[in-house]
GROMACS .gro file of C-alpha atoms in nm:
model
  135
    1MET     CA    1   6.370   5.542  -5.840
    2VAL     CA    2   6.513   5.248  -5.689
    3PRO     CA    3   6.480   4.930  -5.905
    4ILE     CA    4   6.339   4.616  -5.777
    5ASP     CA    5   6.588   4.345  -5.822
    6ASP     CA    6   6.339   4.050  -5.742
    7PRO     CA    7   5.989   4.141  -5.838
    8ILE     CA    8   5.703   3.910  -5.731
    9ALA     CA    9   5.410   4.094  -5.903
   10GLU     CA   10   5.336   4.375  -6.137
   11ARG     CA   11   5.005   4.545  -6.234
   12ARG     CA   12   4.952   4.778  -6.538
   13LEU     CA   13   4.685   5.033  -6.506
   14THR     CA   14   4.524   5.218  -6.786
   15VAL     CA   15   4.475   5.593  -6.730
   16VAL     CA   16   4.107   5.634  -6.770
   17ASP     CA   17   4.115   5.976  -6.939
   18ASP     CA   18   4.413   5.872  -7.174
   19PRO     CA   19   4.383   5.518  -7.252
   20GLY     CA   20   4.717   5.519  -7.442
   21ARG     CA   21   4.886   5.602  -7.110
   22SER     CA   22   4.952   5.346  -6.823
   23VAL     CA   23   5.082   5.331  -6.473
   24THR     CA   24   5.280   5.046  -6.365
   25VAL     CA   25   5.295   4.902  -5.994
   26THR     CA   26   5.580   4.658  -5.921
   27ILE     CA   27   5.603   4.476  -5.597
   28GLY     CA   28   5.919   4.326  -5.480
   29ARG     CA   29   5.997   4.028  -5.271
   30PRO     CA   30   5.975   4.111  -4.884
   31VAL     CA   31   6.306   4.091  -4.708
   32GLU     CA   32   6.409   4.091  -4.342
   33ALA     CA   33   6.553   4.440  -4.293
   34GLN     CA   34   6.654   4.362  -3.932
   35PRO     CA   35   6.548   4.107  -3.688
   36GLY     CA   36   6.169   4.137  -3.637
   37GLU     CA   37   6.124   4.401  -3.918
   38TRP     CA   38   6.046   4.315  -4.274
   39ALA     CA   39   6.023   4.543  -4.581
   40CYS     CA   40   5.840   4.492  -4.914
   41PRO     CA   41   5.963   4.724  -5.182
   42PHE     CA   42   5.734   4.869  -5.453
   43THR     CA   43   5.767   5.115  -5.713
   44ILE     CA   44   5.480   5.311  -5.920
   45VAL     CA   45   5.570   5.488  -6.250
   46GLY     CA   46   5.344   5.673  -6.470
   47ILE     CA   47   5.184   5.903  -6.200
   48PRO     CA   48   5.307   6.260  -6.175
   49GLU     CA   49   5.553   6.195  -5.898
   50PRO     CA   50   5.679   5.831  -5.946
   51ARG     CA   51   5.696   5.641  -5.617
   52SER     CA   52   5.949   5.406  -5.478
   53ASP     CA   53   5.887   5.295  -5.112
   54ARG     CA   54   5.828   4.980  -4.901
   55GLY     CA   55   5.575   4.856  -4.678
   56LEU     CA   56   5.711   4.764  -4.328
   57GLY     CA   57   5.592   4.473  -4.099
   58VAL     CA   58   5.682   4.240  -3.831
   59ASP     CA   59   5.697   3.961  -4.092
   60GLY     CA   60   5.678   3.905  -4.479
   61VAL     CA   61   5.312   3.903  -4.494
   62SER     CA   62   5.245   4.220  -4.288
   63ALA     CA   63   5.505   4.395  -4.495
   64VAL     CA   64   5.325   4.293  -4.819
   65LEU     CA   65   4.985   4.409  -4.672
   66ASN     CA   66   5.140   4.742  -4.564
   67ALA     CA   67   5.276   4.770  -4.927
   68LEU     CA   68   4.946   4.710  -5.082
   69HIS     CA   69   4.779   4.977  -4.839
   70ALA     CA   70   5.057   5.228  -4.943
   71ILE     CA   71   5.024   5.158  -5.319
   72ARG     CA   72   4.640   5.226  -5.303
   73HIS     CA   73   4.692   5.537  -5.100
   74ALA     CA   74   4.965   5.680  -5.340
   75LEU     CA   75   4.749   5.599  -5.656
   76GLU     CA   76   4.445   5.769  -5.486
   77ALA     CA   77   4.675   6.076  -5.385
   78SER     CA   78   4.828   6.089  -5.728
   79GLY     CA   79   4.498   6.236  -5.882
   80VAL     CA   80   4.540   5.998  -6.183
   81ARG     CA   81   4.222   5.811  -6.250
   82VAL     CA   82   4.305   5.458  -6.348
   83SER     CA   83   4.151   5.117  -6.401
   84TRP     CA   84   4.286   4.777  -6.403
   85GLU     CA   85   4.195   4.497  -6.653
   86GLY     CA   86   3.843   4.372  -6.526
   87GLY     CA   87   3.775   4.672  -6.309
   88GLU     CA   88   3.561   4.987  -6.356
   89PRO     CA   89   3.699   5.327  -6.424
   90GLY     CA   90   3.854   5.456  -6.114
   91ASP     CA   91   3.903   5.114  -5.969
   92THR     CA   92   4.288   5.046  -5.903
   93GLY     CA   93   4.255   4.698  -5.821
   94PHE     CA   94   4.400   4.753  -5.487
   95PRO     CA   95   4.118   4.704  -5.222
   96LYS     CA   96   4.098   4.877  -4.895
   97LEU     CA   97   4.236   4.641  -4.636
   98MET     CA   98   4.118   4.593  -4.305
   99HIS     CA   99   4.292   4.820  -4.036
  100TYR     CA  100   4.422   4.633  -3.722
  101ALA     CA  101   4.520   4.963  -3.546
  102PHE     CA  102   4.212   4.961  -3.334
  103GLY     CA  103   4.249   4.605  -3.232
  104PHE     CA  104   4.122   4.251  -3.335
  105ALA     CA  105   3.758   4.308  -3.198
  106PHE     CA  106   3.721   4.622  -3.408
  107SER     CA  107   3.839   4.446  -3.713
  108GLN     CA  108   3.601   4.139  -3.654
  109ARG     CA  109   3.313   4.395  -3.615
  110MET     CA  110   3.398   4.568  -3.946
  111GLU     CA  111   3.435   4.238  -4.126
  112GLN     CA  112   3.091   4.142  -3.989
  113LEU     CA  113   2.924   4.447  -4.124
  114ILE     CA  114   3.090   4.391  -4.455
  115ASP     CA  115   2.961   4.031  -4.454
  116GLU     CA  116   2.603   4.146  -4.370
  117GLU     CA  117   2.618   4.409  -4.647
  118ILE     CA  118   2.736   4.134  -4.903
  119GLN     CA  119   2.453   3.920  -4.794
  120THR     CA  120   2.191   4.183  -4.826
  121LEU     CA  121   2.310   4.245  -5.183
  122VAL     CA  122   2.303   3.876  -5.272
  123ASP     CA  123   1.949   3.845  -5.122
  124GLU     CA  124   1.824   4.154  -5.320
  125LYS     CA  125   1.974   4.004  -5.635
  126LYS     CA  126   1.819   3.671  -5.592
  127ALA     CA  127   1.479   3.821  -5.510
  128SER     CA  128   1.484   4.019  -5.836
  129GLY     CA  129   1.558   3.702  -6.032
  130GLY     CA  130   1.954   3.714  -6.049
  131GLN     CA  131   2.177   3.447  -5.939
  132GLY     CA  132   2.408   3.647  -5.691
  133PRO     CA  133   2.721   3.829  -5.758
  134ALA     CA  134   2.830   3.610  -6.064
  135GLY     CA  135   2.479   3.595  -6.201
   0.00000   0.00000   0.00000
């Protein structure tokens, strides 16, 4: 494991089937690896095969986003069912990010579909006497 010298965030996850056990995700500060290529390092310890990797991108933000995507994927692939504080069992706390590989128009359409689904749930909640997501 390559240690992260300058961590910017850490999340401790509880293993659902073994609450005394935890998985720790540490995210490092993105750095410019070479002109036009940034890297955001991360480590995951507490899974069967600890992971030390990085998300790459054209700038620091895209490197962070790609690191978050890789973290979610690694946690899911580990087979260890975890939860984070405030989350439900199996919820890693690393949401699926919108993929831009198919272009901006595709991403906009997917975001619109998500927004429509959220509005449907809010409307159903209100119709049943609830107050919406926080209600």
